């Protein structure tokens, strides 16, 4: 019952003032930081497999060093896109 | 069983590179026209350079080729075991144990025929799980009983011990060799269960195919030879094509046996060409080559369904073995003066 009352009070505040006075769950900066962190984690996981395969290929044939390196860092683009978010918020 | 994560990506990348270095069909066509020294020279310019150079001073002609092939095979398969970790190691080692079986068999045969240890030594393929020290100790003994003793602690000890009694009674090596083979094939599918999908299901499917083909081959040989042997002692459990009753019934009738294989859903279509040939030409060798080719093709399909998995490794192992056998067949064929077309018939090429 009290929750409903609180909700009604909150709605009233919004309707009267046009904005919310309570602090949001996450500040925008913190949300962006989490986004970057998660994408870096995902990129790292993706690079794990590619890196292992690339090292295997380089061990067999030295010429594959450059292609291997490029393939390995491709998932890094994930992090770059995530950093864009930092500038957007 | 080894624990921990596997490094499938690493191993498959290396294996793919090595697969690409195998001889192509054109190379075989060139090799067929060469003599033994030509083949050795051709090999010196390829993958086998190191082995040929190492052994060149000690051997010549076909012996050189043969030993270089064995050593190269051992090197590559030893590498596989060295690279792989965890579950992958377990799956690869399981299959490579067949070289352990081969080595123990060779040693037993050598002792039986009283061949000097140096000669046995050159026929070993050190690619299995038995380490060099154990193999060297096995080479030193001169009674089969001691071989069984040294293998104490490995999976081969108990079956060998049981078979040894039979050996003492009959004086024939067959029970010992059979015991080794059965031990290998029956452990092949240990603790794998019946996975329904994923790379491991394909791995199991492939091993089952190998067992089935082996059973089919034995059954055909038995049916053809008409010898009064007990088929049950050649039967290897684990396949899907035959059960023991089937085999007992079918070895007496060749046509029915061929029909039984043709009716099987899994292999019937794949082997239809070979089965047709078998019905018409009665050529067992052709059929056995067709089985080998079918197995190779099978493993190829498996490796393209799950490119980064144990199947691609398995497919490499098979292709490499086939290459070794093909080169050996060419060298031996040239040595005894077979014609080019006769040698080509002996080759297993996809």
Coordinates of C-alpha atoms in Angstrom, one line a residue:
Chain A
X1 CA 0.0 0.0 0.0
X2 CA 2.8 2.4 0.9
X3 CA 4.6 1.6 -2.3
X4 CA 1.6 2.6 -4.3
X5 CA 1.4 5.8 -2.4
X6 CA 5.1 6.5 -3.0
X7 CA 4.6 5.9 -6.7
X8 CA 1.6 8.2 -6.8
X9 CA 3.8 10.9 -5.1
X10 CA 6.5 10.4 -7.6
X11 CA 4.1 10.7 -10.5
X12 CA 2.7 13.9 -9.0
X13 CA 6.2 15.3 -8.7
X14 CA 6.9 14.6 -12.4
X15 CA 3.6 16.0 -13.4
X16 CA 4.1 19.2 -11.4
X17 CA 7.7 19.9 -12.2
X18 CA 8.2 18.2 -15.6
X19 CA 11.4 16.3 -14.4
X20 CA 12.5 13.7 -11.8
X21 CA 14.3 14.9 -8.8
X22 CA 15.5 11.5 -7.6
X23 CA 19.1 10.3 -8.6
X24 CA 19.1 7.8 -11.6
X25 CA 20.2 4.2 -11.0
X26 CA 23.5 5.0 -12.8
X27 CA 25.1 8.2 -13.8
X28 CA 25.7 8.5 -17.5
X29 CA 29.5 8.3 -17.1
X30 CA 29.3 5.1 -15.0
X31 CA 27.0 3.5 -17.7
X32 CA 29.5 4.4 -20.4
X33 CA 32.4 3.0 -18.3
X34 CA 30.5 -0.3 -17.9
X35 CA 29.9 -0.4 -21.6
X36 CA 33.6 0.0 -22.4
X37 CA 34.5 -2.6 -19.8
X38 CA 32.1 -5.2 -21.0
X39 CA 33.1 -4.7 -24.6
X40 CA 36.8 -5.0 -23.7
X41 CA 36.1 -8.3 -21.9
X42 CA 34.2 -9.6 -25.0
X43 CA 37.0 -8.5 -27.3
X44 CA 39.5 -10.3 -25.1
X45 CA 37.5 -13.5 -25.2
X46 CA 37.2 -13.3 -29.0
X47 CA 41.0 -12.6 -29.3
X48 CA 41.8 -15.6 -27.1
X49 CA 40.8 -18.1 -29.8
X50 CA 42.0 -16.1 -32.8
X51 CA 45.3 -15.4 -31.1
X52 CA 45.9 -19.1 -30.4
X53 CA 45.1 -20.0 -34.0
X54 CA 47.3 -17.2 -35.3
X55 CA 50.3 -18.3 -33.2
X56 CA 49.7 -21.8 -34.5
X57 CA 49.7 -20.6 -38.1
X58 CA 52.8 -18.4 -37.5
X59 CA 54.7 -21.3 -36.0
X60 CA 54.1 -23.2 -39.2
X61 CA 54.9 -20.3 -41.6
X62 CA 56.6 -17.1 -40.6
X63 CA 55.0 -15.2 -43.5
X64 CA 51.7 -15.3 -41.7
X65 CA 52.9 -12.9 -39.0
X66 CA 51.2 -9.8 -40.4
X67 CA 47.9 -11.4 -41.4
X68 CA 47.8 -13.2 -38.0
X69 CA 48.4 -10.0 -36.2
X70 CA 45.6 -8.2 -38.1
X71 CA 43.2 -11.0 -37.6
X72 CA 44.0 -11.1 -33.9
X73 CA 43.3 -7.4 -33.3
X74 CA 40.1 -7.3 -35.4
X75 CA 37.8 -7.8 -32.3
X76 CA 39.5 -4.7 -30.8
X77 CA 37.1 -2.6 -33.0
X78 CA 34.5 -3.6 -30.4
X79 CA 36.3 -1.6 -27.8
X80 CA 36.8 1.4 -30.2
X81 CA 33.1 1.5 -30.8
X82 CA 32.5 1.4 -27.1
X83 CA 34.8 4.3 -26.6
X84 CA 32.7 6.3 -29.0
X85 CA 29.9 5.9 -26.5
X86 CA 32.0 7.7 -23.9
X87 CA 32.2 10.8 -26.1
X88 CA 28.5 10.6 -26.9
X89 CA 27.2 10.7 -23.4
Chain B
X1 CA 42.0 -38.7 -18.6
X2 CA 43.7 -35.3 -18.7
X3 CA 41.8 -32.4 -17.3
X4 CA 41.7 -28.7 -18.1
X5 CA 40.9 -26.6 -21.1
X6 CA 41.8 -27.7 -24.6
X7 CA 43.7 -25.5 -27.1
X8 CA 41.7 -26.6 -30.1
X9 CA 42.3 -23.4 -32.1
X10 CA 46.1 -23.6 -31.8
X11 CA 46.2 -27.2 -32.8
X12 CA 43.8 -26.9 -35.7
X13 CA 45.6 -24.0 -37.2
X14 CA 48.9 -25.9 -37.1
X15 CA 47.3 -29.0 -38.4
X16 CA 45.7 -27.2 -41.3
X17 CA 49.0 -25.7 -42.3
X18 CA 50.6 -29.2 -42.3
X19 CA 47.7 -30.6 -44.2
X20 CA 48.3 -28.1 -46.9
X21 CA 51.8 -29.3 -47.2
X22 CA 50.8 -32.9 -48.0
X23 CA 51.5 -34.2 -51.5
X24 CA 48.8 -33.4 -54.1
X25 CA 47.5 -35.7 -56.8
X26 CA 49.9 -34.2 -59.4
X27 CA 52.8 -35.1 -57.1
X28 CA 51.7 -38.7 -57.0
X29 CA 51.5 -38.7 -60.8
X30 CA 55.1 -37.5 -61.0
X31 CA 56.3 -39.9 -58.3
X32 CA 54.7 -42.9 -60.2
X33 CA 57.1 -42.3 -63.0
X34 CA 60.3 -42.1 -60.9
X35 CA 62.6 -44.7 -59.6
X36 CA 63.5 -45.1 -55.9
X37 CA 66.4 -42.7 -56.1
X38 CA 64.2 -40.2 -57.9
X39 CA 61.5 -40.5 -55.3
X40 CA 64.1 -39.9 -52.6
X41 CA 65.4 -36.8 -54.4
X42 CA 61.8 -35.5 -54.8
X43 CA 61.2 -36.1 -51.1
X44 CA 64.4 -34.3 -50.2
X45 CA 62.9 -31.1 -51.8
X46 CA 59.7 -31.4 -49.8
X47 CA 58.5 -32.0 -46.3
X48 CA 60.8 -34.9 -45.8
X49 CA 64.0 -33.0 -46.3
X50 CA 65.3 -33.4 -42.8
X51 CA 64.6 -37.1 -42.5
X52 CA 66.2 -37.9 -45.9
X53 CA 69.3 -35.9 -45.0
X54 CA 69.6 -37.6 -41.6
X55 CA 69.2 -41.1 -42.9
X56 CA 70.8 -40.6 -46.3
X57 CA 74.2 -41.8 -45.1
X58 CA 72.9 -45.0 -43.6
X59 CA 70.4 -46.3 -46.0
X60 CA 69.7 -46.0 -49.7
X61 CA 67.0 -46.8 -52.2
X62 CA 63.7 -48.0 -51.0
X63 CA 65.0 -48.5 -47.4
X64 CA 65.9 -44.9 -47.2
X65 CA 62.4 -43.9 -48.3
X66 CA 60.7 -46.3 -45.9
X67 CA 62.7 -45.1 -42.9
X68 CA 62.3 -41.5 -43.8
X69 CA 58.6 -42.0 -44.1
X70 CA 58.3 -43.7 -40.7
X71 CA 60.4 -41.1 -39.0
X72 CA 58.5 -38.2 -40.5
X73 CA 55.2 -39.8 -39.4
X74 CA 56.5 -40.2 -35.9
X75 CA 57.7 -36.6 -35.8
X76 CA 54.4 -35.2 -37.0
X77 CA 52.2 -37.3 -34.7
X78 CA 54.6 -36.8 -31.8
X79 CA 54.1 -33.0 -32.4
X80 CA 50.3 -33.4 -32.2
X81 CA 50.6 -35.0 -28.8
X82 CA 53.1 -32.3 -27.7
X83 CA 50.9 -29.4 -28.7
X84 CA 47.5 -30.5 -27.5
X85 CA 46.2 -30.1 -24.0
X86 CA 43.3 -31.3 -21.9
X87 CA 40.4 -33.0 -23.5
X88 CA 41.9 -32.6 -27.0
X89 CA 45.0 -34.5 -25.9
X90 CA 42.9 -37.3 -24.6
X91 CA 40.9 -37.6 -27.8
X92 CA 44.1 -37.5 -30.0
X93 CA 46.1 -39.9 -27.8
X94 CA 43.3 -42.4 -27.9
X95 CA 43.6 -42.7 -31.6
X96 CA 47.4 -42.5 -31.8
X97 CA 47.6 -45.5 -29.4
X98 CA 47.3 -47.6 -32.6
X99 CA 51.0 -46.9 -33.1
X100 CA 51.7 -48.3 -29.6
X101 CA 49.9 -51.4 -30.7
X102 CA 51.9 -51.4 -33.9
X103 CA 55.2 -51.1 -32.0
X104 CA 54.4 -53.8 -29.5
X105 CA 53.3 -56.1 -32.3
X106 CA 56.5 -55.4 -34.3
X107 CA 58.6 -56.1 -31.2
X108 CA 56.8 -59.3 -30.4
X109 CA 57.2 -60.4 -34.0
X110 CA 60.8 -59.5 -34.0
X111 CA 61.5 -61.5 -30.9
X112 CA 59.5 -64.4 -32.3
X113 CA 61.6 -64.4 -35.5
X114 CA 64.8 -63.7 -33.5
X115 CA 65.5 -60.5 -35.5
X116 CA 68.3 -58.4 -34.0
X117 CA 67.2 -55.3 -32.0
X118 CA 68.7 -52.8 -34.4
X119 CA 66.5 -54.1 -37.2
X120 CA 63.3 -54.0 -35.2
X121 CA 64.3 -50.5 -34.0
X122 CA 64.1 -49.1 -37.5
X123 CA 60.6 -50.4 -38.0
X124 CA 59.1 -48.8 -34.9
X125 CA 57.0 -45.7 -35.3
X126 CA 57.5 -43.7 -32.2
X127 CA 54.2 -41.8 -32.4
X128 CA 52.2 -43.4 -29.7
X129 CA 51.9 -42.9 -25.9
X130 CA 54.6 -45.4 -24.9
X131 CA 57.7 -43.3 -24.3
X132 CA 61.1 -43.9 -25.8
X133 CA 62.5 -45.4 -22.6
X134 CA 59.8 -48.1 -22.5
X135 CA 60.3 -48.9 -26.1
X136 CA 64.1 -49.2 -25.7
X137 CA 63.6 -51.5 -22.8
X138 CA 61.2 -53.6 -24.9
X139 CA 63.9 -53.8 -27.6
X140 CA 66.4 -55.2 -25.2
X141 CA 64.5 -58.2 -24.0
X142 CA 64.6 -61.5 -25.8
X143 CA 61.6 -63.3 -24.5
X144 CA 57.9 -62.4 -25.2
X145 CA 57.2 -63.1 -21.6
X146 CA 59.5 -60.2 -20.6
X147 CA 57.6 -57.9 -23.0
X148 CA 54.4 -58.6 -21.2
X149 CA 56.2 -57.9 -17.9
X150 CA 57.6 -54.6 -19.0
X151 CA 54.1 -53.5 -20.2
X152 CA 52.9 -53.9 -16.6
X153 CA 50.9 -50.8 -15.7
X154 CA 49.8 -50.1 -19.3
X155 CA 46.4 -51.1 -20.7
X156 CA 48.0 -53.8 -22.7
X157 CA 49.3 -55.9 -19.8
X158 CA 46.2 -57.8 -18.8
X159 CA 45.0 -58.8 -22.2
X160 CA 48.5 -59.8 -23.2
X161 CA 48.9 -61.9 -20.1
X162 CA 45.7 -63.7 -20.9
X163 CA 46.7 -64.2 -24.5
X164 CA 50.1 -65.4 -23.5
X165 CA 48.8 -68.6 -22.1
X166 CA 47.1 -69.3 -25.5
X167 CA 50.3 -68.4 -27.2
X168 CA 52.2 -71.0 -25.2
X169 CA 49.7 -73.7 -26.1
X170 CA 49.6 -73.0 -29.8
X171 CA 52.9 -71.3 -30.6
X172 CA 51.1 -68.9 -32.9
X173 CA 51.3 -65.1 -32.6
X174 CA 47.7 -64.6 -33.6
X175 CA 46.2 -64.6 -30.1
X176 CA 48.7 -61.9 -28.9
X177 CA 48.1 -59.7 -31.9
X178 CA 44.4 -60.1 -31.6
X179 CA 44.5 -59.2 -28.0
X180 CA 46.4 -56.0 -28.7
X181 CA 44.0 -55.0 -31.5
X182 CA 40.9 -55.6 -29.5
X183 CA 42.3 -53.8 -26.5
X184 CA 43.0 -50.7 -28.7
X185 CA 39.6 -50.7 -30.4
X186 CA 37.6 -51.4 -27.4
X187 CA 39.3 -48.5 -25.5
X188 CA 38.7 -46.2 -28.4
X189 CA 35.2 -45.5 -27.4
X190 CA 35.7 -45.6 -23.6
X191 CA 33.8 -42.9 -21.5
X192 CA 32.7 -41.1 -24.6
X193 CA 29.1 -42.1 -24.3
X194 CA 26.9 -41.4 -27.2
X195 CA 26.9 -37.6 -27.7
X196 CA 24.1 -36.5 -29.9
X197 CA 25.6 -33.4 -31.5
X198 CA 28.7 -31.3 -31.7
X199 CA 32.2 -32.2 -32.7
X200 CA 32.4 -35.1 -30.3
X201 CA 29.4 -36.8 -31.8
X202 CA 31.2 -36.6 -35.1
X203 CA 34.4 -38.0 -33.6
X204 CA 32.4 -41.0 -32.2
X205 CA 30.7 -41.5 -35.6
X206 CA 34.0 -41.5 -37.3
X207 CA 35.5 -44.1 -34.9
X208 CA 32.5 -46.2 -35.3
X209 CA 32.9 -46.1 -39.0
X210 CA 36.5 -47.2 -38.6
X211 CA 35.5 -50.1 -36.4
X212 CA 32.7 -51.0 -38.9
X213 CA 35.0 -51.0 -41.8
X214 CA 37.5 -53.1 -40.0
X215 CA 34.8 -55.6 -39.2
X216 CA 33.6 -55.6 -42.8
X217 CA 37.1 -56.1 -44.0
X218 CA 37.7 -59.0 -41.6
X219 CA 34.4 -60.5 -42.5
X220 CA 35.1 -60.3 -46.2
X221 CA 38.5 -61.8 -45.8
X222 CA 37.1 -64.6 -43.7
X223 CA 34.2 -65.2 -46.2
X224 CA 36.7 -65.2 -49.1
X225 CA 39.3 -67.4 -47.6
X226 CA 36.8 -70.0 -46.5
X227 CA 39.1 -70.8 -43.6
X228 CA 37.6 -72.5 -40.7
X229 CA 38.2 -69.7 -38.2
X230 CA 35.9 -68.6 -35.5
X231 CA 34.6 -65.2 -36.6
X232 CA 33.8 -64.2 -33.1
X233 CA 37.4 -64.0 -32.2
X234 CA 37.9 -61.3 -34.9
X235 CA 34.8 -59.3 -34.0
X236 CA 35.4 -55.9 -32.5
X237 CA 32.6 -54.4 -30.5
X238 CA 31.6 -50.7 -30.8
X239 CA 30.5 -50.4 -34.4
X240 CA 27.0 -50.0 -35.7
X241 CA 27.1 -52.1 -38.8
X242 CA 27.3 -55.6 -37.4
X243 CA 26.6 -57.3 -34.1
X244 CA 28.2 -60.5 -33.3
X245 CA 25.3 -62.7 -34.4
X246 CA 25.2 -60.9 -37.8
X247 CA 28.9 -61.5 -38.3
X248 CA 28.6 -65.2 -37.5
X249 CA 25.8 -65.6 -39.9
X250 CA 27.2 -63.5 -42.7
X251 CA 30.7 -64.8 -43.1
X252 CA 29.4 -68.0 -44.5
X253 CA 27.7 -66.2 -47.4
X254 CA 29.6 -63.5 -49.3
X255 CA 26.6 -62.1 -51.3
X256 CA 24.5 -61.7 -48.2
X257 CA 27.4 -59.9 -46.5
X258 CA 27.7 -57.5 -49.3
X259 CA 23.9 -56.9 -49.3
X260 CA 24.1 -56.3 -45.5
X261 CA 26.6 -53.5 -46.0
X262 CA 24.7 -52.1 -48.9
X263 CA 21.4 -51.9 -46.9
X264 CA 23.0 -50.0 -44.1
X265 CA 21.7 -46.4 -44.0
X266 CA 25.0 -44.8 -43.0
X267 CA 27.4 -46.5 -45.4
X268 CA 25.3 -48.0 -48.2
X269 CA 25.3 -45.0 -50.4
X270 CA 28.9 -44.0 -49.7
X271 CA 30.2 -47.4 -50.6
X272 CA 27.8 -48.3 -53.4
X273 CA 30.5 -47.9 -56.1
X274 CA 32.9 -50.1 -54.3
X275 CA 30.2 -52.7 -53.5
X276 CA 29.3 -52.8 -57.2
X277 CA 32.9 -53.4 -58.0
X278 CA 33.2 -56.1 -55.4
X279 CA 30.1 -57.9 -56.8
X280 CA 31.4 -57.9 -60.3
X281 CA 35.1 -58.1 -60.2
X282 CA 35.5 -60.0 -57.0
X283 CA 38.5 -57.8 -56.3
X284 CA 39.0 -57.7 -52.5
X285 CA 42.0 -55.3 -52.8
X286 CA 39.9 -52.8 -54.7
X287 CA 37.2 -53.0 -52.1
X288 CA 39.7 -52.5 -49.3
X289 CA 41.1 -49.4 -51.1
X290 CA 37.5 -48.2 -51.5
X291 CA 37.0 -48.6 -47.8
X292 CA 40.1 -46.6 -47.1
X293 CA 39.1 -43.9 -49.5
X294 CA 35.6 -43.8 -48.0
X295 CA 37.1 -43.4 -44.5
X296 CA 39.3 -40.6 -45.7
X297 CA 36.3 -38.8 -47.4
X298 CA 34.3 -39.4 -44.3
X299 CA 36.9 -37.7 -42.1
X300 CA 37.1 -34.8 -44.6
X301 CA 33.4 -34.1 -44.4
X302 CA 33.7 -34.3 -40.6
X303 CA 36.4 -31.7 -40.6
X304 CA 34.4 -29.3 -42.7
X305 CA 31.3 -29.5 -40.5
X306 CA 33.3 -28.5 -37.4
X307 CA 36.4 -26.8 -38.7
X308 CA 37.9 -26.0 -35.3
X309 CA 37.6 -29.3 -33.5
X310 CA 39.2 -32.7 -33.0
X311 CA 37.7 -33.9 -36.3
X312 CA 40.1 -31.7 -38.3
X313 CA 43.0 -33.2 -36.4
X314 CA 41.7 -36.7 -37.0
X315 CA 41.3 -35.9 -40.7
X316 CA 44.9 -34.8 -40.9
X317 CA 46.1 -37.9 -39.1
X318 CA 44.3 -40.0 -41.7
X319 CA 45.4 -38.0 -44.7
X320 CA 49.0 -38.2 -43.5
X321 CA 48.9 -41.9 -43.0
X322 CA 47.5 -42.3 -46.4
X323 CA 50.2 -40.2 -47.9
X324 CA 52.9 -42.4 -46.2
X325 CA 51.2 -45.5 -47.5
X326 CA 50.9 -44.2 -51.0
X327 CA 54.5 -43.2 -51.2
X328 CA 55.6 -46.5 -49.8
X329 CA 53.4 -48.3 -52.3
X330 CA 54.9 -46.3 -55.2
X331 CA 58.5 -47.0 -54.0
X332 CA 57.9 -50.7 -53.4
X333 CA 56.0 -51.0 -56.7
X334 CA 58.8 -49.4 -58.7
X335 CA 61.3 -51.6 -56.9
X336 CA 59.6 -54.8 -58.0
X337 CA 59.0 -53.4 -61.5
X338 CA 55.2 -52.9 -61.5
X339 CA 53.9 -50.8 -64.4
X340 CA 52.6 -47.3 -63.8
X341 CA 48.9 -48.2 -64.1
X342 CA 49.4 -51.2 -61.7
X343 CA 50.9 -48.8 -59.1
X344 CA 48.1 -46.3 -59.6
X345 CA 45.6 -48.9 -58.8
X346 CA 47.4 -49.4 -55.4
X347 CA 47.1 -45.8 -54.5
X348 CA 44.3 -44.4 -52.4
X349 CA 43.6 -41.0 -53.9
X350 CA 40.4 -39.0 -53.5

